[in-house]
């Protein structure tokens, strides 16, 4: 009762004085509102995976608790950024870490670190890159949509094919070398890419946004020698959807921090991370690394079996479980059928599932199949998915 907070809590709880508090300042007890229903925004069973437009993943309950905790006190934002970064770096055994507002934001902040560094004039001037190192080397096969977040810094991409061309492209204007972890074509391997960069003292950045799980990858890529490694916080790690991780060299993470919020005059000021996301992301990493990976995998196999057993009971249906090699390394059920026997096209099955009750979203896939990912399903949903796909196929056979 000694503290001011105790005092305020006390008077608020006293009925007489409490009633003097204007209604607009009184904290109403939360009621259970069904917001999505109120707004007419449909929910669905996620048999698709961690797609951004489908809101990716559901946060761990521990993360939601941390967000709630964070929302109740003021802290100095940079203190919390420092402390959370330090904790994540310890957990993931890398030199330094920062929470970004998503993997794409980490691409921008990390690039700015290589271009403007800690130079106050350069930081203010971005994306005007005159007089700075402003070229980013990338393998031609590693160009992708998300590299827009690198171009936001004002840099110019220099595309290369093969080791010899890569080495020739390095010059005094080279700011960074970008690597896309999930690319299906990587003529210059990660190891060779790192070796060449180190020889010429050029910082490397690896975008591995969607590549966790497995857990190990969070440590492996910095240990392999990439100077900066990026993960999305809201995909498989199940943190806040607008959070991400930039892991790596201390000097670069420090520079990345100076090129973003809370520093007003920086290229990354729009990429703010709030206290709730900072703590939420930290707890997501803690929860993710200590979860039982084997038990999780077994549960996914159980769900696969349940769905496969159900849909295979329709004559003419074939199923196969595939695990992608790099990104989204989790079981996906590929369902195909003999269209002479079952007269419906895969896209119409997708539509029927989407428009059914409950609505179900499946993985975007080639036109000849329906692909189901089981890792984002909630308890008892595998059963519903199994039943609905069977119903739709059966009704066309
Ligand atoms: C999803 C993704 C991103 C963007 O991640 P956000 O956390 O949504 O910003 C960047 N790169 C790759 C390869 C991704 O898969």
Short mmCIF file of C-alpha atoms and ligand atoms in Angstrom, two decimals:
data_model
loop_
_atom_site.label_atom_id
_atom_site.label_comp_id
_atom_site.label_asym_id
_atom_site.label_seq_id
_atom_site.Cartn_x
_atom_site.Cartn_y
_atom_site.Cartn_z
CA UNK A 1 0.00 0.00 0.00
CA UNK A 2 3.07 2.17 0.23
CA UNK A 3 3.37 2.76 -3.53
CA UNK A 4 1.30 5.20 -5.54
CA UNK A 5 -0.13 2.33 -7.53
CA UNK A 6 -1.38 0.57 -4.42
CA UNK A 7 -2.94 3.82 -3.30
CA UNK A 8 -4.74 4.38 -6.58
CA UNK A 9 -5.96 0.80 -6.73
CA UNK A 10 -7.31 1.22 -3.23
CA UNK A 11 -9.30 4.34 -3.82
CA UNK A 12 -10.72 2.97 -7.03
CA UNK A 13 -11.99 -0.04 -5.16
CA UNK A 14 -13.70 2.07 -2.51
CA UNK A 15 -17.33 2.39 -3.52
CA UNK A 16 -17.88 6.02 -2.50
CA UNK A 17 -14.79 7.53 -4.06
CA UNK A 18 -14.93 5.03 -6.92
CA UNK A 19 -18.28 6.45 -7.95
CA UNK A 20 -16.66 9.88 -8.33
CA UNK A 21 -14.44 8.57 -11.13
CA UNK A 22 -15.97 9.75 -14.43
CA UNK A 23 -17.52 6.88 -16.36
CA UNK A 24 -15.19 7.50 -19.30
CA UNK A 25 -12.17 6.77 -17.09
CA UNK A 26 -13.54 3.69 -15.37
CA UNK A 27 -12.16 0.46 -16.76
CA UNK A 28 -15.11 -1.67 -17.77
CA UNK A 29 -14.97 -5.36 -17.07
CA UNK A 30 -14.31 -7.10 -20.37
CA UNK A 31 -17.38 -8.75 -21.81
CA UNK A 32 -17.17 -11.67 -24.19
CA UNK A 33 -17.86 -10.04 -27.50
CA UNK A 34 -17.88 -12.07 -30.67
CA UNK A 35 -16.00 -9.49 -32.74
CA UNK A 36 -15.68 -11.47 -35.95
CA UNK A 37 -19.38 -12.21 -35.92
CA UNK A 38 -20.24 -8.57 -35.18
CA UNK A 39 -18.11 -7.48 -38.11
CA UNK A 40 -19.30 -10.19 -40.45
CA UNK A 41 -15.76 -11.45 -40.94
CA UNK A 42 -15.74 -15.20 -41.45
CA UNK A 43 -13.36 -17.52 -39.63
CA UNK A 44 -12.25 -20.87 -41.04
CA UNK A 45 -10.36 -24.04 -40.29
CA UNK A 46 -6.79 -23.58 -41.46
CA UNK A 47 -5.74 -26.66 -43.41
CA UNK A 48 -3.57 -24.41 -45.61
CA UNK A 49 -0.49 -23.45 -43.57
CA UNK A 50 1.12 -20.21 -42.44
CA UNK A 51 -0.08 -17.91 -45.20
CA UNK A 52 0.11 -14.21 -44.43
CA UNK A 53 -3.27 -13.44 -45.98
CA UNK A 54 -4.84 -16.24 -43.92
CA UNK A 55 -3.29 -14.65 -40.76
CA UNK A 56 -0.50 -17.25 -40.72
CA UNK A 57 -0.61 -18.93 -37.30
CA UNK A 58 -2.23 -18.66 -33.88
CA UNK A 59 -0.01 -17.32 -31.11
CA UNK A 60 1.01 -19.59 -28.25
CA UNK A 61 -1.12 -18.93 -25.13
CA UNK A 62 2.15 -17.95 -23.41
CA UNK A 63 2.60 -15.22 -26.03
CA UNK A 64 -0.90 -13.86 -25.47
CA UNK A 65 -0.15 -13.74 -21.73
CA UNK A 66 3.08 -11.83 -22.35
CA UNK A 67 1.24 -9.33 -24.56
CA UNK A 68 -1.38 -8.79 -21.88
CA UNK A 69 1.40 -8.34 -19.30
CA UNK A 70 3.25 -5.85 -21.48
CA UNK A 71 0.12 -3.79 -22.06
CA UNK A 72 -0.09 -2.78 -18.42
CA UNK A 73 3.09 -0.79 -17.74
CA UNK A 74 5.19 1.84 -19.41
CA UNK A 75 8.82 1.03 -20.15
CA UNK A 76 11.55 2.77 -22.09
CA UNK A 77 11.25 1.23 -25.53
CA UNK A 78 14.99 1.02 -26.22
CA UNK A 79 15.63 -0.63 -22.83
CA UNK A 80 13.11 -3.33 -23.65
CA UNK A 81 14.49 -3.72 -27.21
CA UNK A 82 18.00 -4.20 -25.76
CA UNK A 83 16.94 -6.69 -23.09
CA UNK A 84 14.70 -8.75 -25.36
CA UNK A 85 17.39 -8.83 -28.05
CA UNK A 86 19.95 -10.03 -25.52
CA UNK A 87 17.65 -12.80 -24.26
CA UNK A 88 16.84 -14.02 -27.77
CA UNK A 89 20.52 -14.00 -28.75
CA UNK A 90 21.34 -16.16 -25.71
CA UNK A 91 18.53 -18.58 -26.50
CA UNK A 92 19.53 -18.90 -30.13
CA UNK A 93 23.28 -18.85 -29.47
CA UNK A 94 24.07 -15.99 -31.81
CA UNK A 95 26.02 -12.78 -31.22
CA UNK A 96 23.04 -10.44 -31.26
CA UNK A 97 19.36 -10.28 -32.12
CA UNK A 98 16.61 -7.78 -32.64
CA UNK A 99 12.86 -8.08 -32.97
CA UNK A 100 11.61 -6.47 -36.17
CA UNK A 101 8.07 -5.81 -37.34
CA UNK A 102 8.14 -8.98 -39.45
CA UNK A 103 10.68 -10.69 -41.66
CA UNK A 104 10.23 -8.14 -44.45
CA UNK A 105 11.05 -5.35 -42.00
CA UNK A 106 14.17 -7.24 -40.93
CA UNK A 107 15.24 -7.28 -44.60
CA UNK A 108 14.95 -3.49 -44.71
CA UNK A 109 16.64 -2.79 -41.36
CA UNK A 110 19.47 -5.24 -42.04
CA UNK A 111 20.10 -3.75 -45.47
CA UNK A 112 20.10 -0.23 -44.03
CA UNK A 113 22.70 -1.42 -41.51
CA UNK A 114 24.99 -2.39 -44.40
CA UNK A 115 24.38 0.76 -46.43
CA UNK A 116 24.18 3.59 -43.86
CA UNK A 117 25.73 1.77 -40.92
CA UNK A 118 25.85 4.00 -37.86
CA UNK A 119 26.66 7.19 -39.78
CA UNK A 120 24.03 9.74 -38.62
CA UNK A 121 24.09 11.68 -41.88
CA UNK A 122 23.68 8.53 -43.97
CA UNK A 123 20.89 7.26 -41.68
CA UNK A 124 18.99 10.52 -42.19
CA UNK A 125 19.53 10.50 -45.94
CA UNK A 126 18.29 6.98 -46.86
CA UNK A 127 16.83 5.99 -49.33
CA UNK A 128 19.07 8.55 -51.08
CA UNK A 129 22.17 6.36 -51.32
CA UNK A 130 24.55 8.78 -53.06
CA UNK A 131 28.08 8.34 -51.75
CA UNK A 132 27.29 5.15 -49.84
CA UNK A 133 27.98 1.51 -50.61
CA UNK A 134 24.79 0.82 -52.49
CA UNK A 135 24.97 -2.45 -54.41
CA UNK A 136 23.53 -5.73 -53.16
CA UNK A 137 24.71 -8.89 -54.87
CA UNK A 138 22.18 -11.68 -55.30
CA UNK A 139 22.06 -14.91 -57.28
CA UNK A 140 19.70 -14.48 -60.23
CA UNK A 141 17.65 -17.46 -59.00
CA UNK A 142 17.26 -15.82 -55.58
CA UNK A 143 15.30 -12.79 -56.79
CA UNK A 144 11.82 -12.93 -55.26
CA UNK A 145 8.88 -10.75 -54.24
CA UNK A 146 10.15 -9.99 -50.77
CA UNK A 147 13.36 -8.43 -52.08
CA UNK A 148 11.29 -5.25 -52.49
CA UNK A 149 11.99 -4.81 -48.76
CA UNK A 150 15.72 -4.70 -49.58
CA UNK A 151 15.16 -2.27 -52.46
CA UNK A 152 13.28 0.03 -50.06
CA UNK A 153 16.67 1.17 -48.84
CA UNK A 154 17.44 2.56 -52.30
CA UNK A 155 20.01 -0.06 -53.27
CA UNK A 156 20.63 -1.53 -56.69
CA UNK A 157 20.62 -5.32 -57.11
CA UNK A 158 23.51 -6.88 -58.99
CA UNK A 159 22.37 -10.28 -60.24
CA UNK A 160 24.96 -13.01 -60.72
CA UNK A 161 25.04 -16.55 -62.06
CA UNK A 162 27.67 -18.84 -60.60
CA UNK A 163 30.73 -18.41 -58.42
CA UNK A 164 33.05 -16.73 -60.90
CA UNK A 165 30.53 -14.03 -61.75
CA UNK A 166 29.73 -13.56 -58.08
CA UNK A 167 33.36 -12.92 -57.23
CA UNK A 168 33.81 -10.55 -60.18
CA UNK A 169 30.75 -8.53 -59.11
CA UNK A 170 32.26 -7.59 -55.76
CA UNK A 171 33.63 -4.05 -55.73
CA UNK A 172 34.00 -1.04 -53.42
CA UNK A 173 30.29 -0.24 -53.86
CA UNK A 174 29.14 -3.66 -52.59
CA UNK A 175 27.13 -3.21 -49.41
CA UNK A 176 25.81 -6.71 -48.87
CA UNK A 177 25.20 -10.16 -50.37
CA UNK A 178 21.63 -11.49 -50.11
CA UNK A 179 20.75 -15.21 -49.94
CA UNK A 180 17.24 -16.69 -50.18
CA UNK A 181 17.23 -19.84 -48.07
CA UNK A 182 14.15 -21.50 -49.56
CA UNK A 183 15.09 -21.00 -53.22
CA UNK A 184 14.82 -24.24 -55.19
CA UNK A 185 17.81 -23.21 -57.31
CA UNK A 186 21.04 -22.29 -55.57
CA UNK A 187 24.01 -22.57 -57.96
CA UNK A 188 26.35 -21.04 -55.35
CA UNK A 189 25.78 -23.02 -52.14
CA UNK A 190 25.36 -21.34 -48.77
CA UNK A 191 28.86 -22.49 -47.73
CA UNK A 192 30.55 -21.13 -50.87
CA UNK A 193 28.51 -17.93 -50.73
CA UNK A 194 29.69 -17.31 -47.16
CA UNK A 195 33.30 -18.21 -47.97
CA UNK A 196 33.49 -15.76 -50.87
CA UNK A 197 31.83 -13.00 -48.84
CA UNK A 198 34.22 -13.50 -45.94
CA UNK A 199 37.22 -13.41 -48.24
CA UNK A 200 36.12 -9.97 -49.45
CA UNK A 201 34.69 -8.83 -46.08
CA UNK A 202 31.18 -8.33 -47.42
CA UNK A 203 28.28 -8.89 -44.99
CA UNK A 204 25.80 -11.64 -45.89
CA UNK A 205 22.10 -11.83 -45.17
CA UNK A 206 19.96 -14.96 -45.38
CA UNK A 207 16.17 -14.72 -45.60
CA UNK A 208 14.91 -17.90 -43.92
CA UNK A 209 11.55 -16.35 -43.02
CA UNK A 210 9.37 -19.44 -43.39
CA UNK A 211 11.96 -22.09 -42.58
CA UNK A 212 11.27 -22.78 -38.89
CA UNK A 213 10.38 -25.49 -37.85
CA UNK A 214 12.60 -27.42 -37.41
CA UNK A 215 13.90 -25.77 -34.27
CA UNK A 216 17.56 -26.26 -35.16
CA UNK A 217 17.43 -23.92 -38.13
CA UNK A 218 17.13 -20.94 -35.77
CA UNK A 219 20.70 -21.60 -34.64
CA UNK A 220 22.20 -23.36 -37.65
CA UNK A 221 22.30 -20.53 -40.15
CA UNK A 222 24.15 -18.01 -37.98
CA UNK A 223 26.53 -20.79 -36.92
CA UNK A 224 27.11 -21.62 -40.58
CA UNK A 225 28.48 -18.10 -40.94
CA UNK A 226 25.75 -15.83 -42.31
CA UNK A 227 26.24 -12.36 -40.79
CA UNK A 228 22.48 -11.77 -40.62
CA UNK A 229 19.65 -14.30 -40.63
CA UNK A 230 15.96 -13.47 -40.84
CA UNK A 231 12.87 -15.29 -39.58
CA UNK A 232 9.23 -14.40 -39.61
CA UNK A 233 7.81 -14.30 -36.09
CA UNK A 234 4.21 -15.02 -36.96
CA UNK A 235 4.60 -18.14 -39.09
CA UNK A 236 5.81 -21.45 -37.63
CA UNK A 237 7.29 -19.80 -34.52
CA UNK A 238 3.78 -18.65 -33.58
CA UNK A 239 4.63 -15.20 -32.29
CA UNK A 240 2.79 -11.99 -33.18
CA UNK A 241 2.10 -11.89 -36.93
CA UNK A 242 3.70 -8.47 -37.27
CA UNK A 243 6.95 -9.48 -35.57
CA UNK A 244 10.14 -11.04 -36.89
CA UNK A 245 13.75 -11.74 -36.02
CA UNK A 246 17.01 -10.33 -37.27
CA UNK A 247 19.85 -12.45 -35.86
CA UNK A 248 23.58 -12.11 -36.30
CA UNK A 249 26.64 -9.94 -35.94
CA UNK A 250 26.56 -7.47 -33.07
CA UNK A 251 27.82 -4.46 -35.04
CA UNK A 252 25.24 -5.02 -37.77
CA UNK A 253 22.32 -5.50 -35.38
CA UNK A 254 23.35 -2.30 -33.58
CA UNK A 255 23.39 -0.43 -36.87
CA UNK A 256 20.05 -1.97 -37.89
CA UNK A 257 18.52 -0.71 -34.65
CA UNK A 258 19.68 2.85 -35.41
CA UNK A 259 17.95 2.70 -38.79
CA UNK A 260 14.48 2.03 -37.40
CA UNK A 261 11.93 3.07 -34.79
CA UNK A 262 12.02 4.77 -32.32
CA UNK A 263 14.45 6.98 -34.28
CA UNK A 264 12.16 9.35 -36.15
CA UNK A 265 14.45 10.34 -38.98
CA UNK A 266 15.28 6.85 -40.23
CA UNK A 267 14.28 4.73 -43.22
CA UNK A 268 12.76 2.14 -40.88
CA UNK A 269 10.69 4.46 -38.70
CA UNK A 270 7.52 2.96 -40.15
CA UNK A 271 8.62 -0.49 -39.03
CA UNK A 272 7.87 0.10 -35.36
CA UNK A 273 7.75 -2.77 -32.89
CA UNK A 274 5.72 -2.12 -29.76
CA UNK A 275 6.36 -3.40 -26.25
CA UNK A 276 3.68 -6.06 -26.59
CA UNK A 277 5.28 -7.49 -29.76
CA UNK A 278 8.75 -7.32 -28.23
CA UNK A 279 7.77 -9.43 -25.24
CA UNK A 280 5.42 -11.57 -27.31
CA UNK A 281 8.19 -12.42 -29.78
CA UNK A 282 10.63 -13.25 -27.00
CA UNK A 283 8.16 -15.62 -25.38
CA UNK A 284 7.31 -17.16 -28.76
CA UNK A 285 10.99 -18.04 -29.26
CA UNK A 286 11.23 -19.45 -25.72
CA UNK A 287 8.09 -21.53 -26.20
CA UNK A 288 9.04 -22.66 -29.68
CA UNK A 289 12.51 -23.90 -28.75
CA UNK A 290 11.35 -25.85 -25.73
CA UNK A 291 8.27 -27.49 -27.25
CA UNK A 292 8.36 -31.28 -27.76
CA UNK A 293 9.22 -31.51 -31.44
CA UNK A 294 8.81 -35.31 -31.57
CA UNK A 295 5.38 -35.25 -29.95
CA UNK A 296 4.34 -32.46 -32.30
CA UNK A 297 5.41 -34.51 -35.32
CA UNK A 298 3.55 -37.58 -34.04
CA UNK A 299 0.39 -35.52 -33.67
CA UNK A 300 0.77 -34.30 -37.25
CA UNK A 301 1.11 -37.92 -38.42
CA UNK A 302 -2.01 -38.85 -36.49
CA UNK A 303 -3.95 -36.06 -38.21
CA UNK A 304 -2.62 -37.14 -41.62
CA UNK A 305 -3.70 -40.71 -41.01
CA UNK A 306 -7.15 -39.63 -39.93
CA UNK A 307 -7.67 -37.57 -43.10
CA UNK A 308 -6.10 -40.18 -45.40
CA UNK A 309 -8.20 -43.03 -43.94
CA UNK A 310 -11.36 -41.01 -44.44
CA UNK A 311 -10.82 -39.77 -48.00
CA UNK A 312 -9.32 -43.07 -49.20
CA UNK A 313 -12.59 -44.77 -48.48
CA UNK A 314 -13.96 -43.05 -51.59
CA UNK A 315 -13.15 -45.23 -54.63
CA UNK A 316 -10.63 -43.72 -57.05
CA UNK A 317 -8.89 -41.44 -54.51
CA UNK A 318 -5.10 -41.47 -54.08
CA UNK A 319 -3.16 -39.81 -51.32
CA UNK A 320 0.49 -39.14 -50.70
CA UNK A 321 2.21 -37.34 -47.82
CA UNK A 322 4.99 -34.97 -48.86
CA UNK A 323 7.35 -32.91 -46.75
CA UNK A 324 8.92 -29.95 -48.61
CA UNK A 325 12.72 -29.86 -48.44
CA UNK A 326 13.35 -26.37 -47.09
CA UNK A 327 10.40 -24.11 -46.40
CA UNK A 328 7.36 -25.42 -44.49
CA UNK A 329 9.09 -28.70 -43.66
CA UNK A 330 5.90 -30.27 -42.35
CA UNK A 331 3.62 -33.04 -43.70
CA UNK A 332 1.29 -32.09 -46.55
CA UNK A 333 -1.32 -34.53 -47.86
CA UNK A 334 -1.62 -34.51 -51.64
CA UNK A 335 -5.04 -35.79 -52.70
CA UNK A 336 -5.69 -36.79 -56.33
CA UNK A 337 -8.45 -38.81 -57.92
CA UNK A 338 -9.65 -40.40 -61.09
CA UNK A 339 -11.90 -37.76 -62.62
CA UNK A 340 -13.66 -40.42 -64.69
CA UNK A 341 -14.96 -41.88 -61.43
CA UNK A 342 -15.22 -38.77 -59.28
CA UNK A 343 -16.65 -35.98 -61.39
CA UNK A 344 -15.34 -32.86 -59.74
CA UNK A 345 -12.27 -30.72 -60.40
CA UNK A 346 -9.81 -29.97 -57.57
CA UNK A 347 -10.58 -26.24 -57.77
CA UNK A 348 -14.25 -26.99 -57.21
CA UNK A 349 -13.39 -29.11 -54.17
CA UNK A 350 -11.41 -26.16 -52.82
CA UNK A 351 -14.42 -23.91 -53.44
CA UNK A 352 -16.85 -26.33 -51.78
CA UNK A 353 -14.61 -26.54 -48.70
CA UNK A 354 -14.27 -22.77 -48.56
CA UNK A 355 -18.00 -22.20 -48.87
CA UNK A 356 -19.06 -25.05 -46.59
CA UNK A 357 -19.82 -25.00 -42.88
CA UNK A 358 -17.45 -24.78 -41.18
CA UNK A 359 -15.36 -23.11 -43.87
CA UNK A 360 -12.02 -24.78 -44.60
CA UNK A 361 -9.01 -23.33 -46.41
CA UNK A 362 -6.49 -25.72 -48.00
CA UNK A 363 -2.99 -25.10 -49.36
CA UNK A 364 -2.79 -23.29 -52.73
CA UNK A 365 -1.57 -26.01 -55.11
CA UNK A 366 -1.25 -27.19 -58.72
CA UNK A 367 -4.54 -27.63 -60.61
CA UNK A 368 -4.44 -31.43 -60.52
CA UNK A 369 -4.72 -31.92 -56.74
CA UNK A 370 -5.95 -30.79 -53.37
CA UNK A 371 -3.22 -30.25 -50.78
CA UNK A 372 -3.90 -30.28 -47.06
CA UNK A 373 -1.47 -29.10 -44.40
CA UNK A 374 -2.24 -30.36 -40.92
CA UNK A 375 0.10 -28.26 -38.75
CA UNK A 376 -2.20 -25.28 -38.19
CA UNK A 377 -5.24 -27.41 -37.33
CA UNK A 378 -6.68 -26.99 -33.83
CA UNK A 379 -7.84 -29.89 -31.63
CA UNK A 380 -10.63 -31.93 -33.27
CA UNK A 381 -10.35 -30.12 -36.59
CA UNK A 382 -8.56 -32.96 -38.41
CA UNK A 383 -11.73 -34.98 -37.95
CA UNK A 384 -13.86 -32.24 -39.49
CA UNK A 385 -11.49 -31.79 -42.44
CA UNK A 386 -11.44 -35.56 -42.99
CA UNK A 387 -15.22 -35.73 -43.01
CA UNK A 388 -15.78 -32.69 -45.24
CA UNK A 389 -13.31 -33.71 -47.96
CA UNK A 390 -14.78 -37.19 -47.99
CA UNK A 391 -18.32 -35.79 -48.28
CA UNK A 392 -17.40 -33.49 -51.19
CA UNK A 393 -15.61 -36.25 -53.12
CA UNK A 394 -18.26 -38.84 -52.33
CA UNK A 395 -21.09 -36.60 -53.54
CA UNK A 396 -19.35 -36.35 -56.95
CA UNK A 397 -18.77 -40.08 -57.33
C1 LIG B 1 6.73 -14.69 -45.23
C2 LIG B 1 8.05 -14.31 -45.80
C3 LIG B 1 8.57 -13.04 -45.63
C4 LIG B 1 7.81 -11.94 -44.94
O1 LIG B 1 7.56 -12.27 -43.60
P1 LIG B 1 6.75 -11.24 -42.67
O2 LIG B 1 7.07 -11.71 -41.29
O3 LIG B 1 5.32 -11.41 -43.04
O4 LIG B 1 7.25 -9.87 -42.96
C5 LIG B 1 9.81 -12.75 -46.15
N1 LIG B 1 10.51 -13.68 -46.81
C6 LIG B 1 10.05 -14.94 -47.02
C7 LIG B 1 10.89 -15.92 -47.74
C8 LIG B 1 8.79 -15.30 -46.51
O5 LIG B 1 8.34 -16.54 -46.70
#
